[in-house]
Amino acid sequence: MSVTDDRLQRMRPFGPGGFGHLDARSLPPGPQWPALLQTFALIRFRHQFVPAMHRRYGDVFTVRLLPDGQPLVLFTRPEHAREIFAGDPEVFHAGKGNAILGPIMGEHSLLLLDSAEHKRARSLLLPAFHGSALRGYEGVVTRLAQEEVSRWAPGVPFRSLDRMNTLTLEVILRVVFGVTDDSRLAQLRPVVNRIVDVSPVVLLGWGHPLVTRLRPWRERVADQRVLDTLVYAEIAERRAIPDLAGRTDVLSRLLAVQDDDRLTDEEVRDQLVTLLLAGHETTASALSWALYELARDPEQLAAARSAAAAADREYLEAVVKESMRLHPVIPMVVRHLREPARVAGIDLPRGTNVAPSILLGHARAESHGDPEVFRPRRFLDGEVAAHTWIPFGGGVRRCIGAGFSLMEGVAVLREVLLRHRLSLPGGRADRPKVRNITSVPRHGARIVVHPTPPGEANAPS
Ligand code: HEM
């Protein structure tokens, strides 16, 4: 079974109809450039374009995007983020804002659903992401992290982003998919890597039957067929095993759901691919930034290494959180207004897209003193107020994997820091670049590791 052309059609990012009915005068100010240019600027140059629009138009501004100039109103203040996250989920839809991901993730994807369907799917997935489940995954994550960091050669600079990508993919395949068969893992890794690397331009064209006959779409659709074949094979084999209830991976938990809530293979496939795409590169980017920031600041590194030696999870979590604050992986979260709504005292018409900007919210000096400084302690000193730190979005749509990625981040950092000292190899400072939907370190967050000096109490037992 694979995603058929018919299914692709139904999942076209933007359905028929336009946004021309929205009255430009009723929306907050913004650039008057053609939508094509604004879309390009937002996708390719978000780290320059979005702050520039903020400086020019203030805390609330409107950009217009392809395909037909649909308005996206960006909000930068924490109280406005709170309003949007608390908005009625029947009015503030998220699925439509994520529609661009439909061709890959599938129509049942949690990210694409709204209303009752979203509520049902989320409640089925949630138990696999709760505290007790997360504690159960930690051992596997730690083991995979130990295997990874023990291979790092001292003195040789490397791109930590690449290593973290390899590691987080392995974590998803083992902990979420629960795949243990070596040959299936070997088949999954390359195809997943290619699928994760799909650009928004490719995504925009994906659902068009003519376009999908051309490169690069043809290859991506072929990759997806391979992925689907592997995923459906795993689902079929897993359904058949006798001890399903004893398995703790996310796939087994989903398959164990019985009766009316029983998920079809297609639903399970869509949720798995969603978790894979949402959880792999995002966590890798956050972790590589954390390593980079620690490597460039000996004092912060020493504090984090002491925390690792003392198994101080709270401190290590603060390191991961501060890395996500300073370098947001996802730039904004979008809600589509199904009805007219009032946000920030502005009456917005039906059809408007509204988005708290994570990028700008995290950089506000009013919210975070010295916002450009990497200082994990701010998360321990009670300085970070509600809705000023929103890397995982919020409300009923808050990232379901938030706890998972923090657990993973702490476990991985601990293993790195117990085994290695870090420094930067010199050369250019790193800065963010857009990679598809996420932001990643442009130069891969290059670091060097050094052996722990004898006598240092940090070596793992
Ligand atoms: C640093 C790591 C991560 C970041 C920065 C991140 C960020 C986000 C953001 C911003 C959203 C949208 C929230 C909203 O609309 O309010 C989201 C949703 C989601 N994330 Fe994550 N995520 C991360 C890791 C993960 C992981 C590890 C998984 C799963 C294994 C995951 C699965 C999901 C899913 C399924 C949703 C959709 C939730 C819904 O619509 O109900 N994410 N994530």
PDB file of C-alpha atoms in Angstrom, residues 76-83 85-86 361-362 367-368 384-390 393-395:
ATOM      1  CA  THR A  76       5.375  39.157  18.897  1.00  0.00           C
ATOM      2  CA  ARG A  77       4.158  39.889  22.443  1.00  0.00           C
ATOM      3  CA  PRO A  78       3.639  37.119  25.033  1.00  0.00           C
ATOM      4  CA  GLU A  79       0.119  38.276  25.917  1.00  0.00           C
ATOM      5  CA  HIS A  80      -0.890  37.957  22.271  1.00  0.00           C
ATOM      6  CA  ALA A  81       0.638  34.475  22.056  1.00  0.00           C
ATOM      7  CA  ARG A  82      -1.442  33.570  25.119  1.00  0.00           C
ATOM      8  CA  GLU A  83      -4.625  34.885  23.478  1.00  0.00           C
ATOM      9  CA  PHE A  85      -3.100  29.641  22.223  1.00  0.00           C
ATOM     10  CA  ALA A  86      -6.201  30.027  24.396  1.00  0.00           C
ATOM     11  CA  GLY A 361       9.039  36.451  21.069  1.00  0.00           C
ATOM     12  CA  HIS A 362      12.249  34.787  22.268  1.00  0.00           C
ATOM     13  CA  SER A 367      10.894  39.213  28.274  1.00  0.00           C
ATOM     14  CA  HIS A 368      14.483  37.974  28.461  1.00  0.00           C
ATOM     15  CA  VAL A 384      11.192  33.166  32.310  1.00  0.00           C
ATOM     16  CA  ALA A 385       7.538  34.164  32.484  1.00  0.00           C
ATOM     17  CA  ALA A 386       4.647  32.254  30.904  1.00  0.00           C
ATOM     18  CA  HIS A 387       4.295  32.613  27.134  1.00  0.00           C
ATOM     19  CA  THR A 388       7.702  34.247  26.715  1.00  0.00           C
ATOM     20  CA  TRP A 389       9.237  30.827  25.951  1.00  0.00           C
ATOM     21  CA  ILE A 390       7.171  29.072  23.295  1.00  0.00           C
ATOM     22  CA  GLY A 393       3.770  26.342  20.526  1.00  0.00           C
ATOM     23  CA  GLY A 394       0.859  26.192  22.954  1.00  0.00           C
ATOM     24  CA  GLY A 395      -2.725  25.429  23.896  1.00  0.00           C
TER      25      GLY A 395
END
